[in-house]
Structure formats: C-alpha cells, structure tokens
Coordinates of C-alpha atoms and ligand atoms in Angstrom, one line a residue:
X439 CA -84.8 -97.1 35.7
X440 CA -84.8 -100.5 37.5
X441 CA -86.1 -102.1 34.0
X442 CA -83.2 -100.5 32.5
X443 CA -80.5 -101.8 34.9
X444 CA -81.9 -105.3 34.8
X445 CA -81.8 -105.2 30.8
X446 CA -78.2 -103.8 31.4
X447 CA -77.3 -106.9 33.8
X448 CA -78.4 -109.0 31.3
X449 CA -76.6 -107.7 28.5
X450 CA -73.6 -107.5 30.6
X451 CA -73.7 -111.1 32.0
X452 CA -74.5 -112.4 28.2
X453 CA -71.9 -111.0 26.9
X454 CA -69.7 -112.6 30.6
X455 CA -71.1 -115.7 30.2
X456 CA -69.0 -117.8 28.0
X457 CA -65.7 -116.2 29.6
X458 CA -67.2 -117.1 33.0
X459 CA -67.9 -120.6 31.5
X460 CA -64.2 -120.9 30.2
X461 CA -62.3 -119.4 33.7
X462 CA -64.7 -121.7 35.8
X463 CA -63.4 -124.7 33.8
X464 CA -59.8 -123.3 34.0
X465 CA -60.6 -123.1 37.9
X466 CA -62.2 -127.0 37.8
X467 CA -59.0 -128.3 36.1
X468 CA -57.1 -127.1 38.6
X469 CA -58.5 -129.7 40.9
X470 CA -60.3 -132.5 38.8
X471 CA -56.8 -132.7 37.2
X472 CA -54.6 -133.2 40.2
X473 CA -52.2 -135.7 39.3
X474 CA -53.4 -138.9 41.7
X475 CA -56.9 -137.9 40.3
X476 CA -56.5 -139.0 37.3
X477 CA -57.1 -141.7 34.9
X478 CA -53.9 -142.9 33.3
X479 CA -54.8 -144.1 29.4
X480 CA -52.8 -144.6 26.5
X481 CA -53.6 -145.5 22.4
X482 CA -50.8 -146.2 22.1
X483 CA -49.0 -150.3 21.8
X484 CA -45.6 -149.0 23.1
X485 CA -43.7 -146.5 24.7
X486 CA -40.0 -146.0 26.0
X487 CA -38.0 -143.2 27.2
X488 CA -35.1 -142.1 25.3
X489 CA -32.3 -139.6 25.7
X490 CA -32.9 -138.9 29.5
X491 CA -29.3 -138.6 30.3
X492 CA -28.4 -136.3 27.3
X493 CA -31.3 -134.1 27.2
X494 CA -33.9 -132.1 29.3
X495 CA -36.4 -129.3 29.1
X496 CA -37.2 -129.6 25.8
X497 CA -39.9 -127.5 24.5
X498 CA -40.5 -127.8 21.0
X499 CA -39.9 -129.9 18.3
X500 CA -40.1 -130.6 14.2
X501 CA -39.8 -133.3 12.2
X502 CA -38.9 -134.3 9.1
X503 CA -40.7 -137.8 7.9
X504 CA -38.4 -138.0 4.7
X505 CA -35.1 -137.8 6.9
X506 CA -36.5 -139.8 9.6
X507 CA -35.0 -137.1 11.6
X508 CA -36.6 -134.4 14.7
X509 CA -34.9 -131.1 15.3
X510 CA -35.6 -130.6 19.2
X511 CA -35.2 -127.1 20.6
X512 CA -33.9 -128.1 24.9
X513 CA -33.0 -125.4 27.4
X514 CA -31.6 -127.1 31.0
X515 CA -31.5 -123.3 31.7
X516 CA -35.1 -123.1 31.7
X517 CA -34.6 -124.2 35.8
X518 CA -33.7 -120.6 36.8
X519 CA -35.1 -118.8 33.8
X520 CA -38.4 -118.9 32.5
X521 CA -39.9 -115.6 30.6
X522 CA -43.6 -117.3 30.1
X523 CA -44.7 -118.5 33.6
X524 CA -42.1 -116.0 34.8
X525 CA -39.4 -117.4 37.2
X526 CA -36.0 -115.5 37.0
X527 CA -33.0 -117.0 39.2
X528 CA -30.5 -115.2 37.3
X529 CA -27.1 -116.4 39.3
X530 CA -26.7 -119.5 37.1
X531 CA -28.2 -120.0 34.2
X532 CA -26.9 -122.6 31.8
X533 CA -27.2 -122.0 28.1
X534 CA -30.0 -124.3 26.1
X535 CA -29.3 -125.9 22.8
X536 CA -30.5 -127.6 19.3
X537 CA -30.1 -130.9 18.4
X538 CA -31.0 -133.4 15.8
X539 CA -32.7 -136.5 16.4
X540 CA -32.6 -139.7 14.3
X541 CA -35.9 -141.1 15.8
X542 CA -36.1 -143.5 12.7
X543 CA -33.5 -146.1 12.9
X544 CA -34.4 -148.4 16.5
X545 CA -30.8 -149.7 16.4
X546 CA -28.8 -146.8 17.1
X547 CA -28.1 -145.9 20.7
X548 CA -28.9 -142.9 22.7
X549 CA -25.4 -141.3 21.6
X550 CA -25.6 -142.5 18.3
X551 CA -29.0 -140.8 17.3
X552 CA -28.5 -137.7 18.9
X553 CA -26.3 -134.9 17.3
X554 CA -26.1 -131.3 18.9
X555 CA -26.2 -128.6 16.7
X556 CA -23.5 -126.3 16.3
X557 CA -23.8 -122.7 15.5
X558 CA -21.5 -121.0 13.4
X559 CA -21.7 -116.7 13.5
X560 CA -23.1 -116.7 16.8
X561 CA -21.1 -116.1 19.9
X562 CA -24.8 -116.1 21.9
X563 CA -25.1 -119.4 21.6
X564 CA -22.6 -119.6 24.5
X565 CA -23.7 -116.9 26.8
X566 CA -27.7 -115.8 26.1
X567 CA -29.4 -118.9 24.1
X568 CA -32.7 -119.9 25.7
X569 CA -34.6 -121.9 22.9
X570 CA -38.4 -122.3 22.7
X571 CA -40.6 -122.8 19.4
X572 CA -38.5 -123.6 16.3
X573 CA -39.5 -123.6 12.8
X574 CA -37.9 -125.1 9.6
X575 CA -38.5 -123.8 6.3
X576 CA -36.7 -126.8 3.9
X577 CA -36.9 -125.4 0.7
X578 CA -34.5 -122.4 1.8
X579 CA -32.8 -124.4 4.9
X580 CA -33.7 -121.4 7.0
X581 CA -34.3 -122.1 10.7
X582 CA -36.5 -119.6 12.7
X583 CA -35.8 -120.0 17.0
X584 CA -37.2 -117.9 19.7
X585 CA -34.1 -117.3 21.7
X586 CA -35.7 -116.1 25.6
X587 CA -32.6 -114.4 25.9
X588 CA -31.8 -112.3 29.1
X589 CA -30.9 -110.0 26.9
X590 CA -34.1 -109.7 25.6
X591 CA -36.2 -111.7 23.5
X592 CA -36.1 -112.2 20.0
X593 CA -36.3 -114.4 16.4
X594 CA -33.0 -115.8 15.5
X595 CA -32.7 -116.7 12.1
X596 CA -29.9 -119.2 10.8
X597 CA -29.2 -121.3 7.9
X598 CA -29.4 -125.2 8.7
X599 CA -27.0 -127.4 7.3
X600 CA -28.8 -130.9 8.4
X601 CA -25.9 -133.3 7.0
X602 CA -22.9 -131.3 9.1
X603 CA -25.1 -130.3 11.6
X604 CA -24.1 -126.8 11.4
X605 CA -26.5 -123.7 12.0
X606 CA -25.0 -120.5 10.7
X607 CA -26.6 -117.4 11.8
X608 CA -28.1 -114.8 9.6
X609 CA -30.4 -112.5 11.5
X610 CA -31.8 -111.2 14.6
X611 CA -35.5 -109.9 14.9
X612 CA -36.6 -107.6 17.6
X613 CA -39.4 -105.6 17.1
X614 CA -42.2 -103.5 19.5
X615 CA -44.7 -106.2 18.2
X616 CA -42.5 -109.3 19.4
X617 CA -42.7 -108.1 23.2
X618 CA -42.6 -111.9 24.3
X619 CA -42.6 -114.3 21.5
X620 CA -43.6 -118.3 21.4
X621 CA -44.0 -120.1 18.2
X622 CA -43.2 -119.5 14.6
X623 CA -44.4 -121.1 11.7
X624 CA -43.2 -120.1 7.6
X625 CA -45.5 -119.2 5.1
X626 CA -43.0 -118.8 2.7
X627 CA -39.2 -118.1 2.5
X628 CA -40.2 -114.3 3.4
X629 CA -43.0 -114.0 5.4
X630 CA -44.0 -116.3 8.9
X631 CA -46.3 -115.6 11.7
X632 CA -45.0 -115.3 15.5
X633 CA -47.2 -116.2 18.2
X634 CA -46.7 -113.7 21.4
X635 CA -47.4 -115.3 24.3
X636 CA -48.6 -112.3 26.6
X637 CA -48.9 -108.3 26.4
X638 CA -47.6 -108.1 29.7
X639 CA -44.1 -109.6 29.7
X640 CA -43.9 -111.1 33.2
X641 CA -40.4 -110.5 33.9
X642 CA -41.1 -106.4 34.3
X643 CA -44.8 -106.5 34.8
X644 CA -45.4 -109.7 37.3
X645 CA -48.7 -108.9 38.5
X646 CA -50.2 -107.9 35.3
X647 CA -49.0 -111.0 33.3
X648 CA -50.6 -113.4 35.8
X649 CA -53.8 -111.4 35.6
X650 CA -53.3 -111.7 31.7
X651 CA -53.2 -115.2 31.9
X652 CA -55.9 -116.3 35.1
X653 CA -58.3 -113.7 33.3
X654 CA -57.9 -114.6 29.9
X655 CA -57.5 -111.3 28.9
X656 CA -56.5 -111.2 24.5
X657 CA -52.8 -109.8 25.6
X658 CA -51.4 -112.3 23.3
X659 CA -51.3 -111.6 19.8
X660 CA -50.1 -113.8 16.1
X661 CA -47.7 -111.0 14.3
X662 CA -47.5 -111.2 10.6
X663 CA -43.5 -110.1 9.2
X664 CA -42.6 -109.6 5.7
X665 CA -39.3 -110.3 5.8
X666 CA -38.3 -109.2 2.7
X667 CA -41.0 -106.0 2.8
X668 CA -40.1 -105.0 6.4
X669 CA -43.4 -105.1 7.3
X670 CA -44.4 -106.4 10.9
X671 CA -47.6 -106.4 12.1
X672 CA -50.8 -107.7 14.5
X673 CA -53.3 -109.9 12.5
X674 CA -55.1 -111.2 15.9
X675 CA -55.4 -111.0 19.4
X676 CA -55.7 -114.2 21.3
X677 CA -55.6 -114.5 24.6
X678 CA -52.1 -116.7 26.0
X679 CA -51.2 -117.7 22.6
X680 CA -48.8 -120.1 22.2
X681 CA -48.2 -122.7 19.4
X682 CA -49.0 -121.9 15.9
X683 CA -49.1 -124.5 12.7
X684 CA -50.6 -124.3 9.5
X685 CA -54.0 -127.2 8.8
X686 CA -53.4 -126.4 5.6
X687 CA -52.9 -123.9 2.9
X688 CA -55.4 -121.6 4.1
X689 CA -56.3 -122.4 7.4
X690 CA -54.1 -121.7 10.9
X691 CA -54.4 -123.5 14.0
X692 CA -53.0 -121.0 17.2
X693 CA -53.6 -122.5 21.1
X694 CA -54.9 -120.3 23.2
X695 CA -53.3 -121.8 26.5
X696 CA -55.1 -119.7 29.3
X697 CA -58.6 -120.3 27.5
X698 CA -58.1 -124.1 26.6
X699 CA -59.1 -123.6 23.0
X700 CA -57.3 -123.8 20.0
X701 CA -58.6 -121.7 17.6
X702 CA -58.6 -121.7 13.5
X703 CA -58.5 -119.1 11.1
X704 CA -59.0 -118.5 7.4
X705 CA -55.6 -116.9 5.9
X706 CA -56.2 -114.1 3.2
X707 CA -54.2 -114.8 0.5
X708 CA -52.6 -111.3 -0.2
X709 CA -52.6 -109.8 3.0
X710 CA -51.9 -112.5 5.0
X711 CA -54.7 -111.3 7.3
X712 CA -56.7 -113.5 9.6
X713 CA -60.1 -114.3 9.6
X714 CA -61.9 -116.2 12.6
X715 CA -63.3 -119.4 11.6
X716 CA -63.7 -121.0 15.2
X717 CA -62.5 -122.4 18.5
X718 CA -61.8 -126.4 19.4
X719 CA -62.2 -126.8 23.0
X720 CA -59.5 -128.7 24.1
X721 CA -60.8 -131.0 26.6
X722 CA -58.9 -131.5 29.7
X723 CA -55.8 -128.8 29.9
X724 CA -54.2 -125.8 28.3
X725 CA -52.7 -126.3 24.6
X726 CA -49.0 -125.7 24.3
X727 CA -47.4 -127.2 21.1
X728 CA -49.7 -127.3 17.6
X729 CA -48.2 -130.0 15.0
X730 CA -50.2 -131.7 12.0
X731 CA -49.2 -134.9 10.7
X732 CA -48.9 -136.9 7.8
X733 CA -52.6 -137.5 8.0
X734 CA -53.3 -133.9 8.0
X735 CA -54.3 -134.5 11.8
X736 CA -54.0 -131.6 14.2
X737 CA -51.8 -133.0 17.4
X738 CA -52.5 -131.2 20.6
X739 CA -50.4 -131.4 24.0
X740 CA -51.6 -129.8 27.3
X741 CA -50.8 -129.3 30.7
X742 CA -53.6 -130.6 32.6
X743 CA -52.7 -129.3 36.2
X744 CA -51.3 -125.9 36.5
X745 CA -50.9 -125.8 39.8
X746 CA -48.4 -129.3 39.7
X747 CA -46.6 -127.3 36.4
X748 CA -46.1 -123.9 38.1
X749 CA -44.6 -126.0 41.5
X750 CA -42.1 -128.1 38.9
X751 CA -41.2 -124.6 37.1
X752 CA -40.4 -123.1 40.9
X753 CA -38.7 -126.6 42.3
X754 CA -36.2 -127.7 38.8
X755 CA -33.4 -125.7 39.8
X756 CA -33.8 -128.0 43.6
X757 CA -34.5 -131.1 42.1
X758 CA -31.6 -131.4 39.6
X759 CA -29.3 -130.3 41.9
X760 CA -27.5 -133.2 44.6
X761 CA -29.2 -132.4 47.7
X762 CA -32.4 -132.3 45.9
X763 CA -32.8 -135.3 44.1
X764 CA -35.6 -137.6 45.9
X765 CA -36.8 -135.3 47.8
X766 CA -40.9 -135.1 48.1
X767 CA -41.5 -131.8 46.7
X768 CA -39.9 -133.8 44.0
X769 CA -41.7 -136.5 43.4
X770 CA -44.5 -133.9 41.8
X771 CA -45.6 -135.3 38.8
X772 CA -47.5 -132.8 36.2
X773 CA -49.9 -134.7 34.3
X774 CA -49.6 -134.5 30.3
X775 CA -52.7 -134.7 28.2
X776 CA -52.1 -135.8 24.3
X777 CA -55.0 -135.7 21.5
X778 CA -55.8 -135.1 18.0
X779 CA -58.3 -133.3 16.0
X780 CA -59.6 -133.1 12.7
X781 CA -62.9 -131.8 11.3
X782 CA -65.0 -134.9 10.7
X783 CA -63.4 -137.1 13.7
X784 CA -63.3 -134.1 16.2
X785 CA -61.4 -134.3 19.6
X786 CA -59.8 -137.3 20.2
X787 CA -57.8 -138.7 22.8
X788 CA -54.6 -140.5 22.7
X789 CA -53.1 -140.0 26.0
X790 CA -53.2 -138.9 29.6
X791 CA -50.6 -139.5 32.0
X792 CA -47.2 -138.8 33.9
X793 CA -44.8 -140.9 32.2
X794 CA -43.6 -137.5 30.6
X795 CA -44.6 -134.8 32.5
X796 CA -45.4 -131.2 31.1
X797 CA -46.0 -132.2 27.8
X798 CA -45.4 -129.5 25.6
X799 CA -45.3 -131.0 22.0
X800 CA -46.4 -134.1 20.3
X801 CA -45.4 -135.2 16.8
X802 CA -46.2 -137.8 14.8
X803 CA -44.6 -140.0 11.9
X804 CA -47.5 -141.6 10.3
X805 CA -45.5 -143.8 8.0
X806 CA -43.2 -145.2 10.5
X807 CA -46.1 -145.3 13.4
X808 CA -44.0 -143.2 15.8
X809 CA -45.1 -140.0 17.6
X810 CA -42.0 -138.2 20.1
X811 CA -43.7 -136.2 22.8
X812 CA -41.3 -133.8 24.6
X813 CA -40.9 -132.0 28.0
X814 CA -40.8 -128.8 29.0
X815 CA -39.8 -129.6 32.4
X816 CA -39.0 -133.8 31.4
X817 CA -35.7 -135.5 30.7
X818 CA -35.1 -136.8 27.4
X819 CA -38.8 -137.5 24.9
X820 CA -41.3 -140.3 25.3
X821 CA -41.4 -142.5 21.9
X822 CA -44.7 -144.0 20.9
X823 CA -45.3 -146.8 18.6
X824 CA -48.7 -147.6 17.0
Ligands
NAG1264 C1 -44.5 -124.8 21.3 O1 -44.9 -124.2 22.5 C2 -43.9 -123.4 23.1 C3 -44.4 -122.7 24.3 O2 -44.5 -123.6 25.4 C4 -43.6 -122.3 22.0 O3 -42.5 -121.6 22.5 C5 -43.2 -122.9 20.7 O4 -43.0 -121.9 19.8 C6 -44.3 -123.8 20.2 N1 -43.9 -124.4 19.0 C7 -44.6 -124.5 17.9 C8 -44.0 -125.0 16.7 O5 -45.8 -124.2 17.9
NAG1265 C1 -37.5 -102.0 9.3 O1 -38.6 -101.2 9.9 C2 -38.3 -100.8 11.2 C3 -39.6 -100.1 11.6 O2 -40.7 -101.0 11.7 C4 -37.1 -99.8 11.1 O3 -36.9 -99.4 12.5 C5 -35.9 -100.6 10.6 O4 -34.8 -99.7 10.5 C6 -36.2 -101.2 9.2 N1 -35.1 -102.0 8.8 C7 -34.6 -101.9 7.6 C8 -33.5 -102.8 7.3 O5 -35.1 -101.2 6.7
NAG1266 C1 -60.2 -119.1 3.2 O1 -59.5 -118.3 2.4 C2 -59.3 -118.8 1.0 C3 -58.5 -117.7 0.3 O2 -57.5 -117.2 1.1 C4 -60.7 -119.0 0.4 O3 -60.5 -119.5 -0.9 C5 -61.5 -119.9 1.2 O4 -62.8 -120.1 0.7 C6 -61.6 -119.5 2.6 N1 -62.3 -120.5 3.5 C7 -63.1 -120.2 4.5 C8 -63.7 -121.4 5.2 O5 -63.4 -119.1 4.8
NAG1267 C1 -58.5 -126.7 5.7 O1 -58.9 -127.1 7.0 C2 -60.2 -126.6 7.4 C3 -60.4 -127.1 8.8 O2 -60.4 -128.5 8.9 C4 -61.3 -127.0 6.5 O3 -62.5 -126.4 6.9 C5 -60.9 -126.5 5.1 O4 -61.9 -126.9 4.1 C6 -59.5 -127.0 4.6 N1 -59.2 -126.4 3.4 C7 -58.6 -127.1 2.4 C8 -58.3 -126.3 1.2 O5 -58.3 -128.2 2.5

C-alpha cells in the first residue's frame, strides 16, 4: 500500500514537474524582472520615437517591405477596456482605430507618414471598435481585425484599399469557438487560424480567467475556419495563446504567453490540422506578438514584468488624464524584451528595456534595416535601425 502511494507520488510529481518548472519561472520573473533590476541592452545602432502625439496603445502591427508601408491596429480605449487582462471601466470608452504607416521614407514628418484608415460599411467603427491582432491577406486585399467590442467579441472582415486608405467592411464572425479571440493569420483567401486567448473570458468569469492564466491551464485554443466551407473548429489547445504567424509553408509559430513558450507545429496539408513539433522557451517574459521577417527569422516581443504591466493596464485611464500626468504611480515603467529565433541560431537577443514599454509586437524590414516595435500600453512605436 505505502509502495503503491509512493509509486503514485512519483508518477504524479513527474508528470507536475515541468509545469511546476514553468509556473516557478513565471513566479521568478515576476521579481528578477522588476523594472530597476534590469539590464538595459540594445543590437540595435539607433532608435527614435515616432508618432507619440498621434498614436497610442497599439497592439499589433504588419508590414509590407514592398510598400515600405506598416498597418498598425491602436486602441486609446484600451485605458478603460481591456477583455484579455480584464479591466472594464465602461463610462468612457474611446473608440480605437487603423492606420497606415509609411515607416520607409525618413523625410516625411510625423503627420505626413501617418494616414488613419477609414471604414466604409461600418457604422461600429464609431461606437464599438476595439482593435487587437490584424492580419492582411494581399492577394485578395482582405483584412482580418479582432474587434474587442463591448458588444462582444468578434472577426471583422473588410476589404483594404491601401492607395485611398479605405477599409470597406464585408463580414462579421462570431462563433461558440471564438469565445475571446487574439491573433489571426491567412492561410489562404478562405481559410485562417484564430488564436483564443483564454477559455474563461475574464469579463464574466474574473476568477477563473486569472486562474487560467497564473496556472497555465490549456484554456486557450488556435481555431481553424473555412470560410468558404463554413467549417470552424479547435486544432489545439494552448495554454494563454496569443500571437500566431506562419515560419513557413508548413510550420506555425503560436506564443503561449502564461507559459513563456512559443510553440511550433507541423500543418497537415488537407485538414489543416496541427501537429506538435515543439516548444521555444522564451527567455525572459511572456510572448505577445509572433512576426517573421524577410530572413525567415521568428521575432518575439514579451512582457517581462507582469506585475509593472497589470499596474499600467489599471493606472492608463489616470495617467493620460490632467491631474494624472507625473504623478509616481506613473512613472511605472514595464520592461519590454525583444528577440529572434531561428532553428540553427536559436534564441537570440536584441533588446531589453523601457524606452517602449509593454512591447507587444516587433517587426522587421530586412532590406531597409528597420524593425517598428509597438506598445500596448506606449505612445506612438520605437524605430530601430541596424
Ligand atoms: C499580437 O498580440 C495581440 C495580443 O496582445 C493579439 O491580439 C494579436 O492578434 C497579435 N497579432 C498577431 C499578428 O499575432
Ligand atoms: C454556418 O454554420 C453555423 C454553425 O456552425 C450556422 O449557425 C450558420 O448559420 C452557418 N452559416 C451559413 C451562412 O451557412
Ligand atoms: C509537415 O507537414 C508536411 C505536409 O503538410 C510534411 O511534408 C512535412 O514533412 C512535415 N514536417 C514535419 C517536421 O513533420
Ligand atoms: C519550416 O520551419 C521549421 C522550423 O524551423 C523547419 O523545421 C522546417 O524544416 C521548415 N520547413 C520548410 C519547408 O522550410
């Protein structure tokens, strides 16, 4: 009997063990990575802030090398309403917007390289439009956005006139399997994958989606639609998942934010299934944003101190207003950590720091040596030069 409960412990804690491995270092983060602890580096030769008086809060971001252009997905609304870390002050919520960027030519000025999208066919975009991931498919001109609407949340789809700047809205997905979707990425002009964030959506069930995401519990999930088939399904469970990109034809990169992994998988070709390959430890915070450059490069940005992150999500709404500005619970800075990976050169570092805070996306333009990092919680994007 005793033998039998010892082999029991054991088979119980080996089976624990790497989850207890990847909370404790969740847990160590949370004070190795407080902001005056650490070690400010950068790869890159330059860096300068642009747009900090035209944009803020912007989550996402794609760009397009040929255009020399970045679509950037901003929501100043994100202050009082945030459906992922879950903070809901509904009495005056501002509505979030698209814009494009032209991040190639140095000469123009703030105003002249930034263009806000306008939006024809949908009145939301007025009253309920809280962008987070984008995606671009080019060779239809169809733009997916996850709209965090109060509404409810949901997959807009519109068609993208780049020249006039026009989005003209086509589509709205809701479905059972979308309970609180992230990212998007095409796989073709019919079918795309949808990253959900969380099982629990922490705007109804507050208690159970910070379990979800302190226990690392696989509540998130990738969904596979068919657009033109109708057909919406789970292809994997993953635990806080949040940006999604292709590494290449067959193989998908998806963060795993509450774990600090990103983790790849082989795509079947005709069902579109998933198939675990394995899991990149990201080194010193939680993914957010996935993007692959030129180089075929996987770019990583996480949030290396929750704790600083969850206080700036709960302080925005104080800060930006007048009698908040300056103030110390403002001066809270949440580190950013940028890197790359690839299979032969592995994790690599390429930044660490606070001159843009909350880091949730980092893209790169290999020909022009440029990479934009945005904010979720920053004003305006950091630009790199090599
Ligand atoms: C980037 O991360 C955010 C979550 O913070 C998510 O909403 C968005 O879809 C991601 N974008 C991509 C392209 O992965
Ligand atoms: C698509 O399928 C869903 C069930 O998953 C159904 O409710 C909906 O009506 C279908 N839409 C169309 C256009 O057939
Ligand atoms: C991934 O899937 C493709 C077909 O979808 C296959 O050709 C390839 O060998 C697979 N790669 C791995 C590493 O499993
Ligand atoms: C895609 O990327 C994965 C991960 O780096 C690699 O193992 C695989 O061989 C690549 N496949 C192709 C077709 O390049």
């Amino acid at each position: 009997m005793y033998i039998k409960t010892a082999g029991l412990t054991t088979i119980l804690l080996s089976i624990a063990a790497p989850w207890l491995y990847g909370r404790a270092i969740l847990l160590s983060h949370m004070i190795t990575n407080a902001p005056h602890k650490i070690t400010p580096l950068s790869t890159f030769k330059a860096q300068e802030h642009r747009l900090t008086h035209s944009i803020r809060n912007c989550e996402d971001g794609l760009m397009d090398e040929a255009m020399g252009l970045a679509i950037l997905s901003c929501d100043a609304g994100r202050d009082s309403w945030n459906t992922v870390l879950g903070y809901f002050n509904i009495a005056d919520v501002v509505n979030g917007g698209l814009y494009l960027y032209d991040y190639s030519n140095a000469d123009l000025s703030d105003e002249e390289a930034l263009k806000r999208i306008t939006f024809s066919n949908f009145p939301s975009a007025e009253t309920d439009f809280h962008p987070l991931g984008i995606e671009y498919y080019a060779p239809t001109s169809t733009l997916y956005v996850v709209n965090h609407a109060r509404s409810g949340s949901a997959v807009e789809i519109f068609q993208l006139s780049i020249s006039d700047g026009i989005a003209t809205h086509v589509g709205t997905l809701k479905h059972e399997l979308l309970p609180t979707p992230n990212a998007i990425v095409a796989i073709n002009e019919a079918e795309i994958y949808v990253s959900n964030d969380h099982h629990f959506r922490v705007r109804f069930n507050p208690v159970l989606a910070k379990l979800e995401t302190y226990i690392g519990i696989p509540g998130g999930s990738v969904v596979h639609i068919n657009l033109a088939k109708n057909i919406t399904r789970t292809v994997a469970r993953v635990p806080m998942a949040n940006g999604i990109k292709f590494l290449n034809e067959t193989t998908l990169a998806v963060s795993s934010s509450s774990t600090e992994t990103v983790r790849l998988y082989n795509v079947t070709e005709t069902t579109r299934d998933l198939v675990f390959l394995k899991s990149i430890t990201v080194p010193e915070g939680s993914p957010d944003n996935l993007s692959v450059d030129g180089n075929g490069k996987l770019l990583i940005a996480a949030h290396m101190h929750v704790p600083s992150m969850m206080k700036i999500s709960q302080t925005r709404i104080w800060c930006n207003s007048p009698e908040g500005q300056g103030t110390d619970v403002c001066k809270v800075r949440a580190p950013s950590w940028l890197g790359e990976w690839s299979e032969e050169g592995g994790v690599k570092t390429l930044y660490r720091g606070v001159d843009i805070m909350t880091a949730s996306t980092v893209m790169r333009d290999t020909t022009r040596g440029i990479a934009l990092v945005t904010g979720l919680y920053d004003r305006g994007v950091l630009v790199f030069r090599d």
